[in-house]
mmCIF file of C-alpha atoms and ligand atoms in Angstrom:
data_model
loop_
_atom_site.group_PDB
_atom_site.id
_atom_site.type_symbol
_atom_site.label_atom_id
_atom_site.label_comp_id
_atom_site.label_asym_id
_atom_site.label_seq_id
_atom_site.Cartn_x
_atom_site.Cartn_y
_atom_site.Cartn_z
ATOM 1 C CA MET A 212 -15.025 -0.598 -34.610
ATOM 2 C CA GLN A 213 -14.902 -3.333 -32.003
ATOM 3 C CA ASN A 214 -12.194 -3.855 -29.439
ATOM 4 C CA ARG A 215 -9.383 -2.000 -31.154
ATOM 5 C CA SER A 216 -6.509 -3.747 -29.434
ATOM 6 C CA ALA A 217 -2.871 -3.171 -28.643
ATOM 7 C CA SER A 218 -1.739 -5.652 -31.258
ATOM 8 C CA ASP A 219 1.812 -4.254 -31.370
ATOM 9 C CA GLU A 220 2.646 -6.349 -28.301
ATOM 10 C CA PRO A 221 3.961 -9.864 -28.912
ATOM 11 C CA LEU A 222 2.348 -13.029 -27.619
ATOM 12 C CA PRO A 223 3.955 -13.663 -24.201
ATOM 13 C CA ALA A 224 6.421 -16.538 -24.013
ATOM 14 C CA GLY A 225 4.178 -18.498 -21.647
ATOM 15 C CA LEU A 226 1.500 -18.732 -24.354
ATOM 16 C CA ASP A 227 3.810 -20.115 -27.044
ATOM 17 C CA GLY A 228 2.098 -23.180 -28.446
ATOM 18 C CA ALA A 229 -0.833 -22.755 -26.054
ATOM 19 C CA ARG A 230 -4.372 -23.822 -26.825
ATOM 20 C CA VAL A 231 -6.600 -21.319 -25.052
ATOM 21 C CA PHE A 232 -10.287 -21.744 -24.227
ATOM 22 C CA VAL A 233 -11.894 -18.328 -23.711
ATOM 23 C CA ALA A 234 -15.065 -19.026 -21.720
ATOM 24 C CA GLY A 235 -17.583 -16.237 -22.291
ATOM 25 C CA HIS A 236 -16.047 -14.907 -25.517
ATOM 26 C CA ARG A 237 -19.092 -12.876 -26.503
ATOM 27 C CA GLY A 238 -19.173 -10.674 -23.418
ATOM 28 C CA LEU A 239 -17.480 -7.365 -22.678
ATOM 29 C CA VAL A 240 -14.210 -8.850 -21.403
ATOM 30 C CA GLY A 241 -14.258 -12.199 -23.197
ATOM 31 C CA SER A 242 -14.616 -10.565 -26.622
ATOM 32 C CA ALA A 243 -11.735 -8.221 -25.821
ATOM 33 C CA VAL A 244 -9.559 -11.131 -24.634
ATOM 34 C CA LEU A 245 -10.313 -13.080 -27.794
ATOM 35 C CA GLY A 246 -9.509 -10.012 -29.931
ATOM 36 C CA GLU A 247 -6.249 -9.471 -28.072
ATOM 37 C CA LEU A 248 -5.149 -13.105 -28.470
ATOM 38 C CA GLU A 249 -6.044 -13.094 -32.165
ATOM 39 C CA ALA A 250 -4.213 -9.805 -32.733
ATOM 40 C CA ARG A 251 -1.089 -11.230 -31.120
ATOM 41 C CA GLY A 252 -1.184 -14.289 -33.326
ATOM 42 C CA ALA A 253 -2.257 -16.932 -30.812
ATOM 43 C CA ALA A 254 -2.559 -20.023 -32.950
ATOM 44 C CA ALA A 255 -5.140 -22.173 -31.211
ATOM 45 C CA LEU A 256 -8.197 -20.522 -29.701
ATOM 46 C CA VAL A 257 -11.270 -22.425 -28.582
ATOM 47 C CA THR A 258 -14.683 -20.835 -28.028
ATOM 48 C CA ARG A 259 -18.263 -21.971 -27.497
ATOM 49 C CA THR A 260 -21.415 -19.892 -27.341
ATOM 50 C CA HIS A 261 -23.784 -20.302 -24.409
ATOM 51 C CA ALA A 262 -26.163 -22.232 -26.675
ATOM 52 C CA GLU A 263 -23.369 -24.644 -27.620
ATOM 53 C CA LEU A 264 -22.020 -25.240 -24.114
ATOM 54 C CA ASP A 265 -23.642 -24.693 -20.715
ATOM 55 C CA LEU A 266 -20.775 -23.864 -18.362
ATOM 56 C CA THR A 267 -22.890 -24.850 -15.355
ATOM 57 C CA ASP A 268 -23.336 -28.413 -16.676
ATOM 58 C CA PRO A 269 -20.432 -30.586 -15.404
ATOM 59 C CA ALA A 270 -21.049 -33.477 -17.835
ATOM 60 C CA ALA A 271 -21.156 -31.162 -20.846
ATOM 61 C CA VAL A 272 -18.035 -29.279 -19.738
ATOM 62 C CA ARG A 273 -16.194 -32.560 -19.036
ATOM 63 C CA CYS A 274 -17.023 -33.870 -22.471
ATOM 64 C CA PHE A 275 -16.045 -30.593 -24.155
ATOM 65 C CA LEU A 276 -12.683 -30.302 -22.336
ATOM 66 C CA GLY A 277 -11.905 -33.947 -23.019
ATOM 67 C CA ARG A 278 -12.437 -33.367 -26.723
ATOM 68 C CA GLU A 279 -10.790 -29.944 -27.097
ATOM 69 C CA ARG A 280 -7.909 -30.418 -24.625
ATOM 70 C CA PRO A 281 -7.016 -26.759 -23.985
ATOM 71 C CA THR A 282 -3.775 -25.979 -22.179
ATOM 72 C CA HIS A 283 -5.127 -22.701 -20.775
ATOM 73 C CA ILE A 284 -8.603 -21.500 -19.776
ATOM 74 C CA VAL A 285 -9.700 -17.903 -19.275
ATOM 75 C CA VAL A 286 -12.969 -17.733 -17.334
ATOM 76 C CA CYS A 287 -14.726 -14.547 -18.446
ATOM 77 C CA ALA A 288 -18.210 -16.077 -18.436
ATOM 78 C CA ALA A 289 -20.338 -14.766 -15.592
ATOM 79 C CA ARG A 290 -23.742 -13.390 -14.697
ATOM 80 C CA VAL A 291 -22.927 -9.691 -14.242
ATOM 81 C CA GLY A 292 -24.686 -6.358 -14.040
ATOM 82 C CA GLY A 293 -24.798 -3.010 -12.336
ATOM 83 C CA ILE A 294 -26.087 -2.123 -8.912
ATOM 84 C CA ALA A 295 -29.793 -2.483 -9.815
ATOM 85 C CA ALA A 296 -29.341 -5.840 -11.550
ATOM 86 C CA ASN A 297 -27.457 -7.191 -8.543
ATOM 87 C CA MET A 298 -30.301 -6.143 -6.256
ATOM 88 C CA ARG A 299 -33.065 -7.427 -8.520
ATOM 89 C CA TYR A 300 -31.615 -10.833 -9.382
ATOM 90 C CA PRO A 301 -29.618 -11.881 -6.275
ATOM 91 C CA ALA A 302 -30.522 -15.570 -6.633
ATOM 92 C CA GLU A 303 -29.346 -15.743 -10.254
ATOM 93 C CA PHE A 304 -26.168 -13.807 -9.473
ATOM 94 C CA ALA A 305 -25.347 -16.216 -6.648
ATOM 95 C CA ARG A 306 -26.357 -19.437 -8.349
ATOM 96 C CA THR A 307 -25.002 -18.917 -11.854
ATOM 97 C CA ASN A 308 -21.644 -17.576 -10.722
ATOM 98 C CA LEU A 309 -21.194 -20.312 -8.124
ATOM 99 C CA ALA A 310 -22.114 -22.962 -10.677
ATOM 100 C CA ILE A 311 -19.750 -21.612 -13.350
ATOM 101 C CA ALA A 312 -16.861 -21.465 -10.865
ATOM 102 C CA SER A 313 -17.439 -24.876 -9.384
ATOM 103 C CA THR A 314 -17.991 -26.541 -12.758
ATOM 104 C CA VAL A 315 -15.266 -24.923 -14.834
ATOM 105 C CA ILE A 316 -12.520 -24.932 -12.194
ATOM 106 C CA HIS A 317 -13.169 -28.515 -11.127
ATOM 107 C CA GLU A 318 -13.500 -29.856 -14.668
ATOM 108 C CA ALA A 319 -10.395 -27.922 -15.745
ATOM 109 C CA TRP A 320 -8.399 -29.731 -13.073
ATOM 110 C CA ARG A 321 -9.965 -33.101 -14.003
ATOM 111 C CA ALA A 322 -9.023 -32.533 -17.630
ATOM 112 C CA GLY A 323 -5.414 -31.793 -16.654
ATOM 113 C CA VAL A 324 -5.524 -28.083 -17.471
ATOM 114 C CA ARG A 325 -2.623 -26.595 -15.538
ATOM 115 C CA ASP A 326 -3.228 -22.898 -16.232
ATOM 116 C CA LEU A 327 -6.434 -20.965 -15.691
ATOM 117 C CA VAL A 328 -7.248 -17.280 -15.243
ATOM 118 C CA TYR A 329 -10.458 -16.609 -13.321
ATOM 119 C CA LEU A 330 -12.068 -13.188 -13.504
ATOM 120 C CA ALA A 331 -13.810 -11.763 -10.462
ATOM 121 C CA SER A 332 -14.402 -8.131 -9.475
ATOM 122 C CA SER A 333 -13.302 -5.422 -7.045
ATOM 123 C CA CYS A 334 -16.660 -5.768 -5.251
ATOM 124 C CA ILE A 335 -15.338 -8.924 -3.553
ATOM 125 C CA TYR A 336 -13.510 -6.669 -1.089
ATOM 126 C CA PRO A 337 -15.126 -5.407 2.127
ATOM 127 C CA ARG A 338 -17.292 -2.304 1.853
ATOM 128 C CA GLU A 339 -15.226 -0.289 4.313
ATOM 129 C CA CYS A 340 -11.639 -0.853 3.246
ATOM 130 C CA PRO A 341 -8.485 1.206 3.577
ATOM 131 C CA GLN A 342 -7.888 2.754 0.137
ATOM 132 C CA PRO A 343 -6.322 1.820 -2.180
ATOM 133 C CA ILE A 344 -7.447 -1.768 -1.562
ATOM 134 C CA GLY A 345 -4.669 -4.340 -1.418
ATOM 135 C CA GLU A 346 -5.185 -8.009 -2.279
ATOM 136 C CA ASP A 347 -4.763 -8.824 1.437
ATOM 137 C CA ALA A 348 -8.130 -7.143 2.183
ATOM 138 C CA LEU A 349 -9.997 -10.239 0.961
ATOM 139 C CA LEU A 350 -12.420 -11.400 3.684
ATOM 140 C CA ALA A 351 -11.152 -8.760 6.109
ATOM 141 C CA GLY A 352 -14.607 -7.294 6.741
ATOM 142 C CA PRO A 353 -18.326 -7.208 5.804
ATOM 143 C CA LEU A 354 -19.272 -6.911 2.123
ATOM 144 C CA GLU A 355 -21.318 -4.209 0.376
ATOM 145 C CA PRO A 356 -24.947 -5.422 0.733
ATOM 146 C CA THR A 357 -26.070 -4.464 -2.818
ATOM 147 C CA ASN A 358 -23.804 -7.069 -4.394
ATOM 148 C CA ARG A 359 -23.136 -9.563 -1.632
ATOM 149 C CA PRO A 360 -24.510 -12.680 -3.442
ATOM 150 C CA TYR A 361 -22.356 -11.928 -6.491
ATOM 151 C CA ALA A 362 -19.308 -11.168 -4.344
ATOM 152 C CA VAL A 363 -19.676 -14.348 -2.273
ATOM 153 C CA ALA A 364 -19.965 -16.442 -5.450
ATOM 154 C CA LYS A 365 -16.835 -14.834 -6.877
ATOM 155 C CA ILE A 366 -14.969 -15.281 -3.582
ATOM 156 C CA ALA A 367 -15.887 -18.981 -3.747
ATOM 157 C CA GLY A 368 -14.244 -19.123 -7.183
ATOM 158 C CA ILE A 369 -11.095 -17.442 -5.855
ATOM 159 C CA GLU A 370 -10.938 -19.874 -2.938
ATOM 160 C CA MET A 371 -11.311 -22.775 -5.368
ATOM 161 C CA CYS A 372 -8.391 -21.532 -7.447
ATOM 162 C CA TRP A 373 -6.261 -21.290 -4.321
ATOM 163 C CA ALA A 374 -7.410 -24.648 -2.932
ATOM 164 C CA TYR A 375 -6.748 -26.479 -6.216
ATOM 165 C CA ASN A 376 -3.291 -24.876 -6.434
ATOM 166 C CA ARG A 377 -2.471 -26.063 -2.911
ATOM 167 C CA GLN A 378 -3.909 -29.547 -3.194
ATOM 168 C CA TYR A 379 -3.271 -30.370 -6.846
ATOM 169 C CA GLY A 380 -0.385 -28.110 -7.902
ATOM 170 C CA THR A 381 -2.351 -26.197 -10.530
ATOM 171 C CA ARG A 382 -1.502 -22.590 -11.467
ATOM 172 C CA TYR A 383 -4.910 -20.952 -11.249
ATOM 173 C CA VAL A 384 -4.878 -17.166 -10.879
ATOM 174 C CA ALA A 385 -7.787 -14.821 -10.094
ATOM 175 C CA LEU A 386 -7.871 -11.277 -11.465
ATOM 176 C CA MET A 387 -9.855 -8.540 -9.689
ATOM 177 C CA PRO A 388 -10.765 -5.811 -12.146
ATOM 178 C CA CYS A 389 -12.228 -2.443 -11.191
ATOM 179 C CA ASN A 390 -15.367 -1.264 -13.072
ATOM 180 C CA LEU A 391 -14.861 -2.222 -16.726
ATOM 181 C CA PHE A 392 -16.445 -0.706 -19.831
ATOM 182 C CA GLY A 393 -16.031 -0.810 -23.586
ATOM 183 C CA PRO A 394 -17.540 -1.978 -26.865
ATOM 184 C CA ARG A 395 -20.143 -4.749 -26.432
ATOM 185 C CA ASP A 396 -21.138 -3.302 -23.082
ATOM 186 C CA ASN A 397 -24.698 -3.693 -21.836
ATOM 187 C CA PHE A 398 -26.553 -0.409 -22.418
ATOM 188 C CA ASP A 399 -29.861 -1.556 -20.897
ATOM 189 C CA LEU A 400 -30.760 1.206 -18.435
ATOM 190 C CA GLU A 401 -32.002 -1.042 -15.624
ATOM 191 C CA THR A 402 -29.315 -3.734 -15.675
ATOM 192 C CA SER A 403 -26.141 -2.015 -16.908
ATOM 193 C CA HIS A 404 -23.234 -0.510 -15.035
ATOM 194 C CA VAL A 405 -23.002 3.223 -14.558
ATOM 195 C CA LEU A 406 -20.749 4.176 -17.475
ATOM 196 C CA PRO A 407 -22.773 2.649 -20.325
ATOM 197 C CA ALA A 408 -26.010 3.764 -18.621
ATOM 198 C CA LEU A 409 -24.912 7.396 -18.398
ATOM 199 C CA LEU A 410 -23.453 7.319 -21.912
ATOM 200 C CA ARG A 411 -26.802 6.229 -23.293
ATOM 201 C CA LYS A 412 -28.816 8.653 -21.134
ATOM 202 C CA VAL A 413 -26.608 11.585 -22.148
ATOM 203 C CA HIS A 414 -26.707 10.572 -25.803
ATOM 204 C CA GLU A 415 -30.501 10.349 -25.798
ATOM 205 C CA ALA A 416 -30.897 13.658 -23.940
ATOM 206 C CA SER A 417 -28.519 15.362 -26.356
ATOM 207 C CA ARG A 418 -30.919 14.511 -29.202
ATOM 208 C CA GLN A 419 -33.910 16.182 -27.511
ATOM 209 C CA PRO A 420 -33.501 19.868 -26.574
ATOM 210 C CA GLY A 421 -34.381 20.439 -22.897
ATOM 211 C CA ALA A 422 -34.415 16.721 -21.993
ATOM 212 C CA VAL A 423 -33.130 15.984 -18.481
ATOM 213 C CA VAL A 424 -30.401 13.393 -17.766
ATOM 214 C CA ARG A 425 -31.566 11.490 -14.685
ATOM 215 C CA ALA A 426 -28.638 9.953 -12.821
ATOM 216 C CA TRP A 427 -28.953 7.687 -9.804
ATOM 217 C CA GLY A 428 -27.895 8.310 -6.233
ATOM 218 C CA THR A 429 -25.979 11.343 -5.006
ATOM 219 C CA GLY A 430 -23.112 11.375 -7.511
ATOM 220 C CA ARG A 431 -20.672 11.260 -4.597
ATOM 221 C CA PRO A 432 -19.444 7.620 -4.692
ATOM 222 C CA ARG A 433 -16.057 7.174 -6.288
ATOM 223 C CA ARG A 434 -15.312 4.507 -8.893
ATOM 224 C CA GLU A 435 -12.237 3.353 -10.794
ATOM 225 C CA PHE A 436 -12.738 2.532 -14.487
ATOM 226 C CA LEU A 437 -10.697 0.499 -16.951
ATOM 227 C CA TYR A 438 -11.243 0.087 -20.689
ATOM 228 C CA SER A 439 -11.952 -3.515 -21.727
ATOM 229 C CA ALA A 440 -9.033 -3.742 -24.188
ATOM 230 C CA ASP A 441 -6.643 -2.819 -21.372
ATOM 231 C CA MET A 442 -8.229 -5.497 -19.198
ATOM 232 C CA ALA A 443 -7.709 -7.963 -22.044
ATOM 233 C CA ARG A 444 -4.025 -6.989 -22.178
ATOM 234 C CA ALA A 445 -3.793 -7.724 -18.443
ATOM 235 C CA VAL A 446 -5.429 -11.137 -18.898
ATOM 236 C CA VAL A 447 -3.039 -12.074 -21.718
ATOM 237 C CA HIS A 448 -0.081 -10.747 -19.743
ATOM 238 C CA VAL A 449 -0.889 -12.857 -16.678
ATOM 239 C CA ALA A 450 -1.899 -15.938 -18.680
ATOM 240 C CA GLY A 451 1.431 -15.683 -20.500
ATOM 241 C CA LEU A 452 3.721 -15.241 -17.488
ATOM 242 C CA GLU A 453 6.669 -17.575 -17.548
ATOM 243 C CA PRO A 454 6.148 -20.515 -15.158
ATOM 244 C CA ALA A 455 8.898 -19.350 -12.759
ATOM 245 C CA ARG A 456 7.323 -15.886 -12.350
ATOM 246 C CA LEU A 457 3.901 -17.385 -11.936
ATOM 247 C CA ALA A 458 5.199 -19.867 -9.384
ATOM 248 C CA ALA A 459 6.821 -17.039 -7.384
ATOM 249 C CA LEU A 460 3.463 -15.285 -7.357
ATOM 250 C CA LEU A 461 1.582 -18.392 -6.277
ATOM 251 C CA ASP A 462 4.089 -19.417 -3.613
ATOM 252 C CA GLY A 463 3.053 -16.586 -1.288
ATOM 253 C CA ASP A 464 0.889 -17.038 1.807
ATOM 254 C CA GLY A 465 -2.257 -15.476 0.372
ATOM 255 C CA PRO A 466 -4.763 -16.382 -2.328
ATOM 256 C CA PRO A 467 -3.620 -16.164 -5.974
ATOM 257 C CA LEU A 468 -5.173 -12.736 -6.460
ATOM 258 C CA ILE A 469 -4.112 -9.826 -8.650
ATOM 259 C CA ASN A 470 -5.915 -6.475 -8.749
ATOM 260 C CA VAL A 471 -6.271 -4.834 -12.162
ATOM 261 C CA GLY A 472 -7.165 -1.167 -12.407
ATOM 262 C CA SER A 473 -6.166 2.225 -13.716
ATOM 263 C CA GLY A 474 -4.948 3.323 -10.278
ATOM 264 C CA GLU A 475 -7.237 6.398 -10.260
ATOM 265 C CA ASP A 476 -10.854 6.959 -9.328
ATOM 266 C CA ILE A 477 -13.357 9.771 -9.831
ATOM 267 C CA THR A 478 -16.791 10.605 -8.434
ATOM 268 C CA ILE A 479 -19.870 9.576 -10.391
ATOM 269 C CA ALA A 480 -20.676 13.297 -10.801
ATOM 270 C CA GLU A 481 -17.231 13.828 -12.403
ATOM 271 C CA LEU A 482 -17.817 10.812 -14.641
ATOM 272 C CA LEU A 483 -21.111 12.314 -15.796
ATOM 273 C CA ASP A 484 -19.376 15.625 -16.601
ATOM 274 C CA LEU A 485 -16.742 13.783 -18.649
ATOM 275 C CA ILE A 486 -19.396 11.840 -20.572
ATOM 276 C CA ARG A 487 -21.380 15.037 -21.255
ATOM 277 C CA ASP A 488 -18.201 16.622 -22.549
ATOM 278 C CA VAL A 489 -17.478 13.702 -24.910
ATOM 279 C CA VAL A 490 -21.067 13.598 -26.190
ATOM 280 C CA GLY A 491 -21.419 17.412 -26.304
ATOM 281 C CA HIS A 492 -24.407 17.695 -23.969
ATOM 282 C CA ARG A 493 -25.281 21.020 -22.338
ATOM 283 C CA GLY A 494 -28.788 20.253 -21.021
ATOM 284 C CA PRO A 495 -29.967 19.788 -17.421
ATOM 285 C CA VAL A 496 -29.037 16.964 -15.047
ATOM 286 C CA GLU A 497 -30.989 15.641 -12.057
ATOM 287 C CA TRP A 498 -29.885 13.200 -9.374
ATOM 288 C CA ASP A 499 -32.316 10.636 -7.957
ATOM 289 C CA PRO A 500 -31.308 9.970 -4.323
ATOM 290 C CA SER A 501 -33.957 7.239 -4.045
ATOM 291 C CA ARG A 502 -31.581 5.068 -6.102
ATOM 292 C CA PRO A 503 -28.719 3.416 -4.141
ATOM 293 C CA ASP A 504 -25.173 4.766 -4.100
ATOM 294 C CA GLY A 505 -23.644 1.388 -3.267
ATOM 295 C CA THR A 506 -20.148 1.254 -1.895
ATOM 296 C CA PRO A 507 -18.618 4.709 -1.259
ATOM 297 C CA ARG A 508 -15.237 3.918 -2.791
ATOM 298 C CA LYS A 509 -13.282 0.914 -4.154
ATOM 299 C CA LEU A 510 -9.958 2.083 -5.519
ATOM 300 C CA LEU A 511 -7.624 -0.844 -6.106
ATOM 301 C CA ASP A 512 -3.970 -1.033 -5.115
ATOM 302 C CA VAL A 513 -2.375 -2.023 -8.417
ATOM 303 C CA THR A 514 1.198 -2.415 -7.186
ATOM 304 C CA ARG A 515 1.246 -6.168 -7.866
ATOM 305 C CA ILE A 516 0.108 -6.065 -11.526
ATOM 306 C CA ARG A 517 2.398 -3.076 -12.199
ATOM 307 C CA ALA A 518 5.351 -5.029 -10.782
ATOM 308 C CA LEU A 519 4.504 -7.854 -13.176
ATOM 309 C CA GLY A 520 4.974 -5.432 -16.079
ATOM 310 C CA TRP A 521 1.423 -4.435 -17.078
ATOM 311 C CA SER A 522 0.027 -0.925 -17.161
ATOM 312 C CA PRO A 523 -3.026 0.547 -18.893
ATOM 313 C CA ARG A 524 -2.731 2.435 -22.183
ATOM 314 C CA VAL A 525 -6.177 3.904 -22.763
ATOM 315 C CA SER A 526 -7.134 7.002 -20.732
ATOM 316 C CA LEU A 527 -10.654 7.237 -19.334
ATOM 317 C CA ARG A 528 -11.560 9.961 -21.806
ATOM 318 C CA GLU A 529 -10.237 8.023 -24.804
ATOM 319 C CA GLY A 530 -12.019 4.890 -23.587
ATOM 320 C CA ILE A 531 -15.308 6.783 -23.338
ATOM 321 C CA GLU A 532 -14.780 8.174 -26.841
ATOM 322 C CA ARG A 533 -14.170 4.686 -28.229
ATOM 323 C CA CYS A 534 -17.082 3.249 -26.308
ATOM 324 C CA TYR A 535 -19.360 6.025 -27.605
ATOM 325 C CA GLU A 536 -18.234 5.292 -31.167
ATOM 326 C CA ALA A 537 -19.097 1.614 -30.655
ATOM 327 C CA PHE A 538 -22.446 2.536 -29.066
ATOM 328 C CA LEU A 539 -23.363 4.755 -32.045
ATOM 329 C CA ALA A 540 -22.592 1.895 -34.426
ATOM 330 C CA SER A 541 -24.643 -0.597 -32.389
ATOM 331 C CA ASP A 542 -28.337 -1.478 -32.282
ATOM 332 C CA TRP A 543 -28.588 0.338 -28.930
ATOM 333 C CA ALA A 544 -28.398 3.699 -30.724
ATOM 334 C CA ARG A 545 -31.303 2.906 -33.097
HETATM 335 O O1 GFB B 645 -21.836 0.729 -12.005
HETATM 336 P P1 GFB B 645 -22.858 0.544 -10.955
HETATM 337 O O2 GFB B 645 -24.208 0.097 -11.390
HETATM 338 O O3 GFB B 645 -22.392 -0.475 -9.863
HETATM 339 O O4 GFB B 645 -23.077 1.944 -10.183
HETATM 340 P P2 GFB B 645 -21.351 -0.512 -8.647
HETATM 341 C C1 GFB B 645 -22.035 2.748 -9.739
HETATM 342 C C2 GFB B 645 -22.554 4.046 -9.156
HETATM 343 O O5 GFB B 645 -23.120 4.849 -10.195
HETATM 344 C C3 GFB B 645 -23.652 3.909 -8.088
HETATM 345 C C4 GFB B 645 -24.354 5.366 -9.787
HETATM 346 O O6 GFB B 645 -23.407 4.859 -7.073
HETATM 347 C C5 GFB B 645 -24.918 4.274 -8.862
HETATM 348 O O7 GFB B 645 -25.951 4.796 -8.043
HETATM 349 N N1 GFB B 645 -25.203 5.670 -10.951
HETATM 350 C C6 GFB B 645 -25.616 6.921 -11.334
HETATM 351 C C7 GFB B 645 -25.715 4.780 -11.820
HETATM 352 N N2 GFB B 645 -26.420 6.839 -12.392
HETATM 353 C C8 GFB B 645 -26.500 5.513 -12.730
HETATM 354 C C9 GFB B 645 -27.193 4.827 -13.760
HETATM 355 O O8 GFB B 645 -27.904 5.388 -14.581
HETATM 356 N N3 GFB B 645 -27.033 3.470 -13.799
HETATM 357 C C10 GFB B 645 -26.230 2.804 -12.907
HETATM 358 N N4 GFB B 645 -26.090 1.475 -13.026
HETATM 359 N N5 GFB B 645 -25.592 3.437 -11.891
HETATM 360 C C11 GFB B 645 -21.284 -2.985 -9.309
HETATM 361 C C12 GFB B 645 -21.590 -4.272 -8.589
HETATM 362 O O9 GFB B 645 -21.357 -2.029 -8.335
HETATM 363 O O10 GFB B 645 -19.983 -2.939 -9.839
HETATM 364 C C13 GFB B 645 -21.178 -5.442 -9.365
HETATM 365 O O11 GFB B 645 -22.961 -4.278 -8.245
HETATM 366 C C14 GFB B 645 -19.797 -5.317 -9.932
HETATM 367 O O12 GFB B 645 -21.278 -6.561 -8.552
HETATM 368 C C15 GFB B 645 -19.598 -3.990 -10.633
HETATM 369 O O13 GFB B 645 -18.826 -5.471 -8.926
HETATM 370 C C16 GFB B 645 -18.185 -3.772 -11.101
HETATM 371 O O14 GFB B 645 -19.989 -0.032 -9.020
HETATM 372 O O15 GFB B 645 -21.941 0.159 -7.450
#
């Protein structure tokens, strides 16, 4: 089962007759967005694999957009990873994400694409922020050092969306999701995010009596999680807003930012307990404080997306159950 989606919702009016390019359609979010659009009967969807189109190559992207002429672009493509990947590959995280933003946003405008949804992340906000974090916290303080190159690259993309809206009258919107998870997640233990990593560790320990689950850090940081299919519903909802509602959103003083989250966070230790419960693991757990905790907390203020009419449907427990099902059916479990 991949990306079971909320297909009972109609295609929003703003996407009637749209031709949507989903950039990064094989990733965690991009595959969910594609599934959601297909389930809602979107007629014209355009995709390219990484091998077919390099999104950091302006000439290739120009040629592709000129040929395919999408009306909407959803930018899910990115170089992403968990706390260890961010620390190990800072140059790639900075360079690739900057290049994707600068290429795709600029070429979208050149090709006359009026509507674009750009995905960033809650780690773009300052490390020490009043909680929950409102969209106005952008650039209000120093960033979390473990993911600063990634965050700066994503902030550059947000600023481009805003700048192009102001100078060229485009309607480019940036979504800030909390920590996402779901089918097609990365379960590699050194590069993944915490939820898939712990799901795999707990699964493997549950198959070997007495095996220890080794979790990183202190377990005390708090994180907010959202299931990928719910994120996809948010993307489709925002991409499909009627022009007047979108214009009202973009007319404000601040950047065209919208937080997307469940509205609740839990500690990493609580997350581990929940995962052990879903998997049925009773064995020992050890914490490795030599591994970084990262930011202490990043709970998003989701007032804006709620006011636009979106709310999540999948609870954290149900999401973990679905994700575990997908993991068991994947090559990662072999
Ligand atoms: O999900 P995660 O890797 O990244 O880690 P961030 C979240 C928390 O889980 C940290 C702890 O406190 C980790 O120390 N943790 C415990 C683990 N056990 C594990 C484990 O086995 N693997 C992993 N990966 N973590 C990322 C940013 O930050 O969040 C990205 O680096 C992005 O840029 C993403 O914004 C959403 O939540 O700390």
